[in-house]
């Protein structure tokens, strides 16, 4: 047995599912997760020294690829000068200024340690500002392991209700659902729950039901409905921030009240951030009643890595080039996989077999998971590491060169041939 398989078996004995975050296990595609040990640029290596071109990029954060020299240098310098003070530092100021300059709707910002923390905290701010309890979210939008946001919709129905999911029925009752890209379903909830909805939260480009960009009309409609009903509009840009562009709100030219960030903010180090209108952010302790704190929030290691990463993002044409590379790859994937819907926005893309349109969760429920699993394993055998889930966005980084992408296409051409031979459905179309 390979070293990777042996290690994974031992991991499973002591860590549930062998993973510290569920989608890392190959439960959706079958087989044993590869245990990875090293990364450089666009490549990763497993414990047996097998090399892969990485199209997962840490599930999004690695916009600069692995071990980017500027990020490595910043981490080394920070490590030598103290990784934690529990006091204000100059790097928090500099990073706060850079991020809020990149995303101007964030007049004030707080740094936390993960995207989930950013979401939890922004919901508390919204409740405090409005004096209302209910949250409106969209089926299929992912907001981290924030109970009960992760425990409504089809998951709750499959698992038999709130409590088996570890949430309270009361918390579930305060979480309302609407359909992505369907403004009427939002209007319906506002009229069913007058003066009770604190905020509407969404991913402006989704990353967990395939890649779906919200329609401009839908977003402007949401903005208008929130204003009319006195609710806050929250953009969860944990994945899209510094991946589709500086932000999706910049691409789509719409201004939310609060924004949640995470993933790519700090070049791959653990981070979250949230912010928005100053009058709202001033409700946070010590200025106001909403208590949000954290021992590691804004730690120097993360902040200094973040500064190095942000300087790269600010280079002329950085995100345009990432988006063009992604389009280059996706165009070729469309030719290669005629029975899959390849969706891409900026540096994100998804591969959904068996669907012809993708605008909301209902469409994504048509994904052919078995066919994706076959393709995933064929790709892995060729040395291409995709996210082990058809639902989740794959990612490119600035470290992926065009030569590298041509190599990916060659490898995936062989992978596509394997699944066509096994099940030639794709040829019929
Ligand atoms: C990843 C993600 C989160 C959660 O971030 P963590 O750092 O994993 O807690 C929240 N929202 C979106 C849109 C994400 O993609």
CSV table of C-alpha atoms and ligand atoms in Angstrom, one decimal:
chain,number,residue,atom,x,y,z
A,1,UNK,CA,0.0,0.0,0.0
A,2,UNK,CA,1.2,3.5,-0.8
A,3,UNK,CA,2.5,5.7,2.0
A,4,UNK,CA,-0.3,8.2,1.3
A,5,UNK,CA,-2.9,5.4,1.7
A,6,UNK,CA,-1.3,4.1,4.9
A,7,UNK,CA,-1.2,7.6,6.4
A,8,UNK,CA,-4.8,8.3,5.4
A,9,UNK,CA,-6.0,5.1,7.1
A,10,UNK,CA,-4.2,6.2,10.3
A,11,UNK,CA,-5.7,9.7,10.0
A,12,UNK,CA,-9.1,8.1,9.8
A,13,UNK,CA,-8.5,6.3,13.1
A,14,UNK,CA,-8.1,9.5,15.0
A,15,UNK,CA,-9.6,12.4,13.0
A,16,UNK,CA,-13.2,12.0,11.9
A,17,UNK,CA,-13.2,11.1,8.2
A,18,UNK,CA,-9.4,11.6,8.3
A,19,UNK,CA,-9.9,15.3,7.6
A,20,UNK,CA,-10.2,18.6,9.5
A,21,UNK,CA,-12.8,19.8,6.9
A,22,UNK,CA,-15.2,17.4,5.3
A,23,UNK,CA,-14.8,18.1,1.5
A,24,UNK,CA,-11.1,17.2,1.7
A,25,UNK,CA,-12.1,13.5,2.1
A,26,UNK,CA,-13.0,11.9,-1.2
A,27,UNK,CA,-16.5,11.0,0.1
A,28,UNK,CA,-18.2,12.5,-2.9
A,29,UNK,CA,-15.9,10.9,-5.5
A,30,UNK,CA,-14.9,7.6,-3.7
A,31,UNK,CA,-11.5,6.3,-2.9
A,32,UNK,CA,-8.9,7.5,-0.4
A,33,UNK,CA,-7.9,11.1,-0.2
A,34,UNK,CA,-4.3,11.8,-1.2
A,35,UNK,CA,-2.1,12.9,1.6
A,36,UNK,CA,-0.2,16.0,0.3
A,37,UNK,CA,3.1,17.2,1.6
A,38,UNK,CA,4.6,19.9,-0.6
A,39,UNK,CA,3.5,22.6,-2.9
A,40,UNK,CA,5.4,25.0,-5.2
A,41,UNK,CA,3.8,27.3,-7.7
A,42,UNK,CA,1.0,25.4,-9.5
A,43,UNK,CA,2.2,22.0,-8.4
A,44,UNK,CA,1.7,19.8,-5.3
A,45,UNK,CA,3.2,16.5,-4.3
A,46,UNK,CA,1.8,13.7,-2.2
A,47,UNK,CA,3.6,11.5,0.4
A,48,UNK,CA,4.7,9.1,-2.3
A,49,UNK,CA,6.3,11.9,-4.4
A,50,UNK,CA,3.5,11.8,-7.0
A,51,UNK,CA,3.2,15.2,-8.7
A,52,UNK,CA,-0.1,17.0,-9.5
A,53,UNK,CA,-1.0,20.2,-11.3
A,54,UNK,CA,-3.2,21.8,-8.6
A,55,UNK,CA,-6.6,23.1,-9.8
A,56,UNK,CA,-7.9,23.1,-6.2
A,57,UNK,CA,-5.6,25.8,-4.9
A,58,UNK,CA,-6.5,25.2,-1.3
A,59,UNK,CA,-10.2,25.6,-2.2
A,60,UNK,CA,-9.6,29.1,-3.4
A,61,UNK,CA,-7.1,31.0,-1.2
A,62,UNK,CA,-4.0,30.4,-3.3
A,63,UNK,CA,-4.5,33.1,-5.9
A,64,UNK,CA,-0.7,33.3,-6.0
A,65,UNK,CA,-0.1,29.6,-6.0
A,66,UNK,CA,2.0,27.7,-3.5
A,67,UNK,CA,5.0,29.1,-1.7
A,68,UNK,CA,5.0,32.5,-3.5
A,69,UNK,CA,8.4,34.0,-2.8
A,70,UNK,CA,7.0,37.3,-1.5
A,71,UNK,CA,4.6,35.6,0.8
A,72,UNK,CA,7.3,33.2,2.0
A,73,UNK,CA,9.7,36.1,2.8
A,74,UNK,CA,7.0,38.0,4.7
A,75,UNK,CA,6.2,34.9,6.8
A,76,UNK,CA,9.9,34.3,7.5
A,77,UNK,CA,10.4,37.9,8.6
A,78,UNK,CA,7.3,37.8,10.8
A,79,UNK,CA,8.3,34.5,12.3
A,80,UNK,CA,11.6,35.9,13.4
A,81,UNK,CA,10.1,39.0,14.9
A,82,UNK,CA,7.2,37.6,16.9
A,83,UNK,CA,4.0,36.0,15.7
A,84,UNK,CA,1.7,37.4,18.3
A,85,UNK,CA,1.4,40.4,20.6
A,86,UNK,CA,-2.3,40.7,21.5
A,87,UNK,CA,-1.9,44.4,20.9
A,88,UNK,CA,-2.4,46.7,17.9
A,89,UNK,CA,0.3,46.5,15.2
A,90,UNK,CA,1.3,48.6,12.3
A,91,UNK,CA,0.6,45.8,9.8
A,92,UNK,CA,-3.1,45.7,10.7
A,93,UNK,CA,-3.3,49.4,9.8
A,94,UNK,CA,-1.5,48.9,6.5
A,95,UNK,CA,-3.6,45.8,5.5
A,96,UNK,CA,-6.8,47.5,6.6
A,97,UNK,CA,-6.0,50.5,4.4
A,98,UNK,CA,-5.1,48.3,1.5
A,99,UNK,CA,-8.2,46.1,1.6
A,100,UNK,CA,-10.7,48.9,2.2
A,101,UNK,CA,-9.1,50.8,-0.7
A,102,UNK,CA,-9.5,47.8,-2.9
A,103,UNK,CA,-13.2,47.4,-1.7
A,104,UNK,CA,-14.5,50.9,-1.0
A,105,UNK,CA,-17.9,49.8,0.4
A,106,UNK,CA,-15.9,48.6,3.4
A,107,UNK,CA,-15.5,51.9,5.3
A,108,UNK,CA,-14.3,50.1,8.4
A,109,UNK,CA,-13.0,46.5,8.7
A,110,UNK,CA,-12.3,43.9,11.3
A,111,UNK,CA,-9.9,41.0,10.8
A,112,UNK,CA,-10.8,37.5,12.1
A,113,UNK,CA,-9.4,34.1,11.5
A,114,UNK,CA,-11.8,32.4,9.1
A,115,UNK,CA,-14.5,33.1,6.6
A,116,UNK,CA,-17.1,31.5,8.9
A,117,UNK,CA,-16.1,33.9,11.7
A,118,UNK,CA,-16.5,36.8,9.4
A,119,UNK,CA,-20.0,35.6,8.4
A,120,UNK,CA,-21.1,34.9,12.0
A,121,UNK,CA,-19.9,38.4,13.1
A,122,UNK,CA,-21.5,40.2,10.2
A,123,UNK,CA,-24.9,38.6,11.0
A,124,UNK,CA,-24.6,39.8,14.6
A,125,UNK,CA,-23.9,43.3,13.4
A,126,UNK,CA,-26.9,43.2,11.0
A,127,UNK,CA,-29.2,42.0,13.8
A,128,UNK,CA,-27.9,44.7,16.2
A,129,UNK,CA,-28.3,47.4,13.6
A,130,UNK,CA,-31.9,46.5,12.6
A,131,UNK,CA,-33.2,45.1,15.9
A,132,UNK,CA,-34.5,42.1,13.9
A,133,UNK,CA,-33.8,38.4,14.3
A,134,UNK,CA,-34.3,36.7,10.9
A,135,UNK,CA,-31.7,36.1,8.2
A,136,UNK,CA,-32.6,35.5,4.5
A,137,UNK,CA,-30.2,33.2,2.6
A,138,UNK,CA,-30.3,31.4,-0.7
A,139,UNK,CA,-30.5,27.7,-1.2
A,140,UNK,CA,-27.1,26.4,-2.3
A,141,UNK,CA,-25.1,29.4,-1.1
A,142,UNK,CA,-22.3,28.4,1.3
A,143,UNK,CA,-21.4,30.6,4.1
A,144,UNK,CA,-19.0,28.4,6.2
A,145,UNK,CA,-20.0,26.2,9.1
A,146,UNK,CA,-22.3,28.8,10.5
A,147,UNK,CA,-25.2,27.1,12.3
A,148,UNK,CA,-27.9,27.2,11.1
A,149,UNK,CA,-26.9,28.6,7.7
A,150,UNK,CA,-25.4,25.3,6.8
A,151,UNK,CA,-28.3,23.4,8.1
A,152,UNK,CA,-31.3,24.6,6.1
A,153,UNK,CA,-32.6,23.6,2.7
A,154,UNK,CA,-32.0,20.2,1.2
A,155,UNK,CA,-29.5,19.2,3.9
A,156,UNK,CA,-32.1,19.7,6.7
A,157,UNK,CA,-34.7,17.7,4.7
A,158,UNK,CA,-32.2,14.9,4.0
A,159,UNK,CA,-31.1,14.6,7.6
A,160,UNK,CA,-34.5,14.8,9.2
A,161,UNK,CA,-34.6,18.3,10.6
A,162,UNK,CA,-32.5,20.8,12.7
A,163,UNK,CA,-31.4,18.8,15.8
A,164,UNK,CA,-29.7,16.0,14.0
A,165,UNK,CA,-27.6,18.7,12.2
A,166,UNK,CA,-26.7,20.2,15.5
A,167,UNK,CA,-28.8,23.3,15.2
A,168,UNK,CA,-31.8,24.4,17.2
A,169,UNK,CA,-35.3,24.5,15.7
A,170,UNK,CA,-35.5,28.2,16.8
A,171,UNK,CA,-32.4,29.1,14.9
A,172,UNK,CA,-33.7,27.3,11.9
A,173,UNK,CA,-36.9,29.2,12.1
A,174,UNK,CA,-34.9,32.4,12.0
A,175,UNK,CA,-33.2,31.4,8.8
A,176,UNK,CA,-35.3,32.0,5.7
A,177,UNK,CA,-34.6,30.6,2.3
A,178,UNK,CA,-35.1,32.0,-1.2
A,179,UNK,CA,-34.0,30.8,-4.6
A,180,UNK,CA,-30.8,32.3,-6.2
A,181,UNK,CA,-31.5,34.6,-9.1
A,182,UNK,CA,-35.2,34.6,-8.3
A,183,UNK,CA,-36.3,38.0,-7.0
A,184,UNK,CA,-39.9,37.0,-6.5
A,185,UNK,CA,-38.9,34.3,-4.0
A,186,UNK,CA,-37.2,37.1,-2.0
A,187,UNK,CA,-40.2,39.4,-2.2
A,188,UNK,CA,-42.4,36.6,-1.0
A,189,UNK,CA,-40.2,36.2,2.2
A,190,UNK,CA,-40.3,39.9,2.9
A,191,UNK,CA,-44.0,40.0,2.6
A,192,UNK,CA,-44.4,36.8,4.8
A,193,UNK,CA,-42.1,38.3,7.5
A,194,UNK,CA,-42.7,42.0,7.6
A,195,UNK,CA,-40.2,44.0,9.7
A,196,UNK,CA,-38.5,40.8,10.8
A,197,UNK,CA,-35.7,40.3,8.3
A,198,UNK,CA,-32.3,41.7,9.5
A,199,UNK,CA,-30.4,41.0,6.4
A,200,UNK,CA,-30.1,39.2,3.1
A,201,UNK,CA,-26.8,37.4,2.7
A,202,UNK,CA,-25.5,35.8,-0.6
A,203,UNK,CA,-22.5,34.8,-2.6
A,204,UNK,CA,-22.5,37.2,-5.5
A,205,UNK,CA,-20.8,34.5,-7.5
A,206,UNK,CA,-21.5,31.0,-6.0
A,207,UNK,CA,-18.8,28.5,-5.4
A,208,UNK,CA,-20.6,25.5,-3.9
A,209,UNK,CA,-23.4,24.8,-6.5
A,210,UNK,CA,-21.1,25.2,-9.4
A,211,UNK,CA,-20.0,28.7,-10.4
A,212,UNK,CA,-23.0,30.9,-10.9
A,213,UNK,CA,-22.8,34.7,-11.3
A,214,UNK,CA,-25.8,36.5,-9.9
A,215,UNK,CA,-27.8,38.3,-12.6
A,216,UNK,CA,-27.3,42.1,-12.5
A,217,UNK,CA,-31.0,42.6,-12.4
A,218,UNK,CA,-31.3,40.2,-9.4
A,219,UNK,CA,-28.6,42.1,-7.5
A,220,UNK,CA,-30.1,45.5,-8.2
A,221,UNK,CA,-33.5,44.1,-7.2
A,222,UNK,CA,-32.1,42.8,-3.9
A,223,UNK,CA,-30.5,46.2,-3.2
A,224,UNK,CA,-33.8,47.9,-3.8
A,225,UNK,CA,-35.8,45.4,-1.7
A,226,UNK,CA,-33.4,45.6,1.2
A,227,UNK,CA,-33.6,49.4,1.2
A,228,UNK,CA,-37.4,49.4,1.0
A,229,UNK,CA,-37.7,46.9,3.9
A,230,UNK,CA,-34.9,48.3,6.1
A,231,UNK,CA,-32.8,45.2,5.8
A,232,UNK,CA,-29.0,45.0,5.3
A,233,UNK,CA,-27.5,43.5,2.2
A,234,UNK,CA,-24.5,41.3,3.0
A,235,UNK,CA,-22.1,40.0,0.3
A,236,UNK,CA,-20.3,36.9,1.3
A,237,UNK,CA,-17.1,37.4,-0.8
A,238,UNK,CA,-15.0,35.0,1.2
A,239,UNK,CA,-14.3,33.0,-2.0
A,240,UNK,CA,-14.8,35.8,-4.6
A,241,UNK,CA,-12.7,38.4,-2.9
A,242,UNK,CA,-9.2,38.6,-4.6
A,243,UNK,CA,-10.2,35.7,-6.9
A,244,UNK,CA,-12.8,37.0,-9.4
A,245,UNK,CA,-11.2,40.4,-9.3
A,246,UNK,CA,-10.6,42.5,-6.2
A,247,UNK,CA,-14.2,41.7,-5.5
A,248,UNK,CA,-17.4,40.6,-7.2
A,249,UNK,CA,-19.0,43.9,-6.1
A,250,UNK,CA,-16.4,45.7,-8.3
A,251,UNK,CA,-17.2,43.4,-11.3
A,252,UNK,CA,-20.9,43.8,-10.8
A,253,UNK,CA,-20.9,47.5,-9.7
A,254,UNK,CA,-23.1,47.1,-6.7
A,255,UNK,CA,-22.6,48.3,-3.1
A,256,UNK,CA,-23.6,46.0,-0.2
A,257,UNK,CA,-23.9,47.2,3.4
A,258,UNK,CA,-21.5,44.6,4.7
A,259,UNK,CA,-18.9,42.4,3.1
A,260,UNK,CA,-17.3,39.2,4.4
A,261,UNK,CA,-13.9,38.2,3.2
A,262,UNK,CA,-11.5,35.4,3.9
A,263,UNK,CA,-9.6,32.9,1.8
A,264,UNK,CA,-7.3,34.9,-0.5
A,265,UNK,CA,-6.9,38.0,1.6
A,266,UNK,CA,-3.6,36.8,3.1
A,267,UNK,CA,-1.9,34.8,0.5
A,268,UNK,CA,-3.0,31.4,1.9
A,269,UNK,CA,-2.7,32.1,5.6
A,270,UNK,CA,-5.8,31.6,7.8
A,271,UNK,CA,-7.8,34.8,7.7
A,272,UNK,CA,-11.3,36.3,7.6
A,273,UNK,CA,-12.4,39.9,7.5
A,274,UNK,CA,-15.7,41.8,7.5
A,275,UNK,CA,-16.7,45.4,7.2
A,276,UNK,CA,-18.9,48.0,5.7
A,277,UNK,CA,-20.6,51.2,6.6
A,278,UNK,CA,-18.8,52.8,9.5
A,279,UNK,CA,-22.0,53.5,11.4
A,280,UNK,CA,-22.7,49.7,11.4
A,281,UNK,CA,-19.2,48.7,12.3
A,282,UNK,CA,-19.2,51.1,15.2
A,283,UNK,CA,-21.7,48.8,16.9
A,284,UNK,CA,-18.8,46.5,17.7
A,285,UNK,CA,-17.3,46.4,21.1
A,286,UNK,CA,-15.6,48.3,22.6
A,287,UNK,CA,-17.6,51.1,20.8
A,288,UNK,CA,-20.9,49.3,20.9
A,289,UNK,CA,-22.9,46.3,22.1
A,290,UNK,CA,-21.8,43.5,19.7
A,291,UNK,CA,-19.0,41.5,21.2
A,292,UNK,CA,-16.6,40.0,18.7
A,293,UNK,CA,-13.1,39.1,19.8
A,294,UNK,CA,-10.3,36.7,19.0
A,295,UNK,CA,-6.9,35.8,20.4
A,296,UNK,CA,-5.4,35.4,16.9
A,297,UNK,CA,-7.4,38.1,15.1
A,298,UNK,CA,-5.1,40.3,13.1
A,299,UNK,CA,-2.0,38.3,14.1
A,300,UNK,CA,1.3,39.6,12.6
A,301,UNK,CA,2.0,36.4,10.6
A,302,UNK,CA,-1.3,36.7,8.7
A,303,UNK,CA,-1.2,40.4,8.4
A,304,UNK,CA,2.4,40.5,7.0
A,305,UNK,CA,1.6,37.6,4.6
A,306,UNK,CA,-1.5,39.6,3.6
A,307,UNK,CA,0.5,42.7,2.8
A,308,UNK,CA,2.8,40.7,0.5
A,309,UNK,CA,-0.1,39.1,-1.2
A,310,UNK,CA,-2.1,42.3,-1.6
A,311,UNK,CA,1.0,44.0,-3.2
A,312,UNK,CA,0.9,41.3,-5.9
A,313,UNK,CA,-2.8,41.6,-6.5
A,314,UNK,CA,-2.3,45.4,-7.0
A,315,UNK,CA,0.1,44.8,-9.9
A,316,UNK,CA,-1.3,46.1,-13.2
A,317,UNK,CA,-3.7,43.6,-14.8
A,318,UNK,CA,-3.3,40.9,-12.2
A,319,UNK,CA,-6.9,39.8,-12.0
A,320,UNK,CA,-7.5,40.4,-15.7
A,321,UNK,CA,-4.7,38.0,-16.5
A,322,UNK,CA,-6.0,35.4,-14.1
A,323,UNK,CA,-9.5,35.7,-15.6
A,324,UNK,CA,-8.1,35.3,-19.2
A,325,UNK,CA,-6.1,32.2,-18.3
A,326,UNK,CA,-9.2,30.7,-16.7
A,327,UNK,CA,-11.2,31.4,-19.8
A,328,UNK,CA,-8.5,29.9,-22.0
A,329,UNK,CA,-8.6,26.7,-20.0
A,330,UNK,CA,-12.4,26.6,-19.9
A,331,UNK,CA,-12.9,27.1,-23.6
A,332,UNK,CA,-10.8,24.0,-24.2
A,333,UNK,CA,-12.6,22.0,-21.5
A,334,UNK,CA,-15.9,22.9,-23.2
A,335,UNK,CA,-14.6,21.2,-26.4
A,336,UNK,CA,-13.3,18.3,-24.4
A,337,UNK,CA,-16.3,17.6,-22.3
A,338,UNK,CA,-19.4,18.2,-24.5
A,339,UNK,CA,-21.8,16.7,-21.9
A,340,UNK,CA,-20.5,19.0,-19.1
A,341,UNK,CA,-21.4,22.6,-18.3
A,342,UNK,CA,-18.2,24.5,-17.7
A,343,UNK,CA,-18.8,27.7,-15.9
A,344,UNK,CA,-16.2,30.3,-15.1
A,345,UNK,CA,-15.9,33.8,-13.5
A,346,UNK,CA,-12.5,35.4,-13.0
A,347,UNK,CA,-10.2,32.8,-11.5
A,348,UNK,CA,-13.0,30.4,-10.6
A,349,UNK,CA,-14.5,27.6,-12.7
A,350,UNK,CA,-16.7,24.5,-12.3
A,351,UNK,CA,-17.4,21.3,-14.2
A,352,UNK,CA,-21.0,20.0,-14.0
A,353,UNK,CA,-21.9,17.0,-16.0
A,354,UNK,CA,-25.4,16.4,-17.2
A,355,UNK,CA,-26.9,19.9,-16.9
A,356,UNK,CA,-27.6,22.3,-19.7
A,357,UNK,CA,-28.3,25.4,-17.6
A,358,UNK,CA,-27.1,26.6,-14.3
A,359,UNK,CA,-28.8,29.6,-12.6
A,360,UNK,CA,-29.7,28.3,-9.2
A,361,UNK,CA,-29.5,25.3,-6.8
A,362,UNK,CA,-32.4,23.5,-8.5
A,363,UNK,CA,-30.3,23.4,-11.7
A,364,UNK,CA,-27.2,22.2,-9.8
A,365,UNK,CA,-29.2,19.3,-8.3
A,366,UNK,CA,-29.0,17.8,-11.8
A,367,UNK,CA,-25.2,17.4,-11.6
A,368,UNK,CA,-24.2,13.9,-12.5
A,369,UNK,CA,-22.0,13.1,-9.5
A,370,UNK,CA,-21.0,9.7,-10.7
A,371,UNK,CA,-19.7,11.0,-14.0
A,372,UNK,CA,-17.8,13.7,-12.3
A,373,UNK,CA,-16.3,11.1,-9.9
A,374,UNK,CA,-15.1,9.0,-12.9
A,375,UNK,CA,-13.6,12.1,-14.5
A,376,UNK,CA,-12.0,13.3,-11.2
A,377,UNK,CA,-10.2,9.9,-10.8
A,378,UNK,CA,-9.1,9.8,-14.4
A,379,UNK,CA,-7.7,13.3,-14.0
A,380,UNK,CA,-6.0,12.4,-10.8
A,381,UNK,CA,-4.4,9.4,-12.4
A,382,UNK,CA,-3.0,11.8,-15.1
A,383,UNK,CA,-1.6,14.1,-12.4
A,384,UNK,CA,-4.3,16.8,-12.3
A,385,UNK,CA,-5.7,17.6,-8.8
A,386,UNK,CA,-9.3,18.9,-9.1
A,387,UNK,CA,-11.4,19.7,-6.0
A,388,UNK,CA,-13.0,16.3,-5.1
A,389,UNK,CA,-16.5,17.6,-5.6
A,390,UNK,CA,-18.5,18.6,-8.6
A,391,UNK,CA,-20.3,21.2,-6.5
A,392,UNK,CA,-17.2,23.2,-5.6
A,393,UNK,CA,-15.4,25.8,-7.6
A,394,UNK,CA,-12.0,24.9,-9.0
A,395,UNK,CA,-9.3,27.6,-9.1
A,396,UNK,CA,-6.3,28.8,-11.0
A,397,UNK,CA,-3.5,30.9,-9.7
A,398,UNK,CA,-1.0,33.4,-11.2
A,399,UNK,CA,1.5,30.6,-11.0
A,400,UNK,CA,-0.3,28.6,-13.7
A,401,UNK,CA,1.4,29.5,-17.0
A,402,UNK,CA,-0.2,29.0,-20.4
A,403,UNK,CA,2.3,26.2,-21.1
A,404,UNK,CA,1.0,24.6,-17.8
A,405,UNK,CA,-2.6,25.0,-19.0
A,406,UNK,CA,-1.8,23.3,-22.3
A,407,UNK,CA,-0.3,20.4,-20.3
A,408,UNK,CA,-3.5,20.3,-18.2
A,409,UNK,CA,-5.5,20.1,-21.5
A,410,UNK,CA,-3.4,17.2,-22.8
A,411,UNK,CA,-3.8,15.3,-19.5
A,412,UNK,CA,-7.5,16.0,-19.3
A,413,UNK,CA,-7.9,14.9,-22.9
A,414,UNK,CA,-6.7,11.5,-21.9
A,415,UNK,CA,-8.9,11.6,-18.8
A,416,UNK,CA,-11.9,12.5,-21.0
A,417,UNK,CA,-11.1,9.6,-23.3
A,418,UNK,CA,-11.2,7.2,-20.3
A,419,UNK,CA,-14.7,8.3,-19.2
A,420,UNK,CA,-16.0,8.3,-22.8
A,421,UNK,CA,-14.8,4.7,-23.3
A,422,UNK,CA,-16.4,3.7,-20.0
A,423,UNK,CA,-19.7,5.5,-20.7
A,424,UNK,CA,-20.0,7.2,-24.1
A,425,UNK,CA,-23.0,9.5,-23.2
A,426,UNK,CA,-21.0,12.6,-23.9
A,427,UNK,CA,-20.5,11.7,-27.6
A,428,UNK,CA,-24.2,11.5,-28.3
A,429,UNK,CA,-24.8,15.2,-27.9
B,1,LIG,C1,-15.0,29.1,2.3
B,1,LIG,C2,-16.2,30.0,2.4
B,1,LIG,C3,-16.6,30.4,3.7
B,1,LIG,C4,-16.0,29.9,5.0
B,1,LIG,O1,-14.7,30.3,5.1
B,1,LIG,P1,-13.8,29.4,6.1
B,1,LIG,O2,-12.5,30.2,6.2
B,1,LIG,O3,-13.7,28.1,5.5
B,1,LIG,O4,-14.5,29.4,7.4
B,1,LIG,C5,-17.7,31.2,3.7
B,1,LIG,N1,-18.3,31.7,2.6
B,1,LIG,C6,-17.9,31.3,1.4
B,1,LIG,C7,-18.6,31.9,0.2
B,1,LIG,C8,-16.8,30.4,1.3
B,1,LIG,O5,-16.4,30.1,0.0
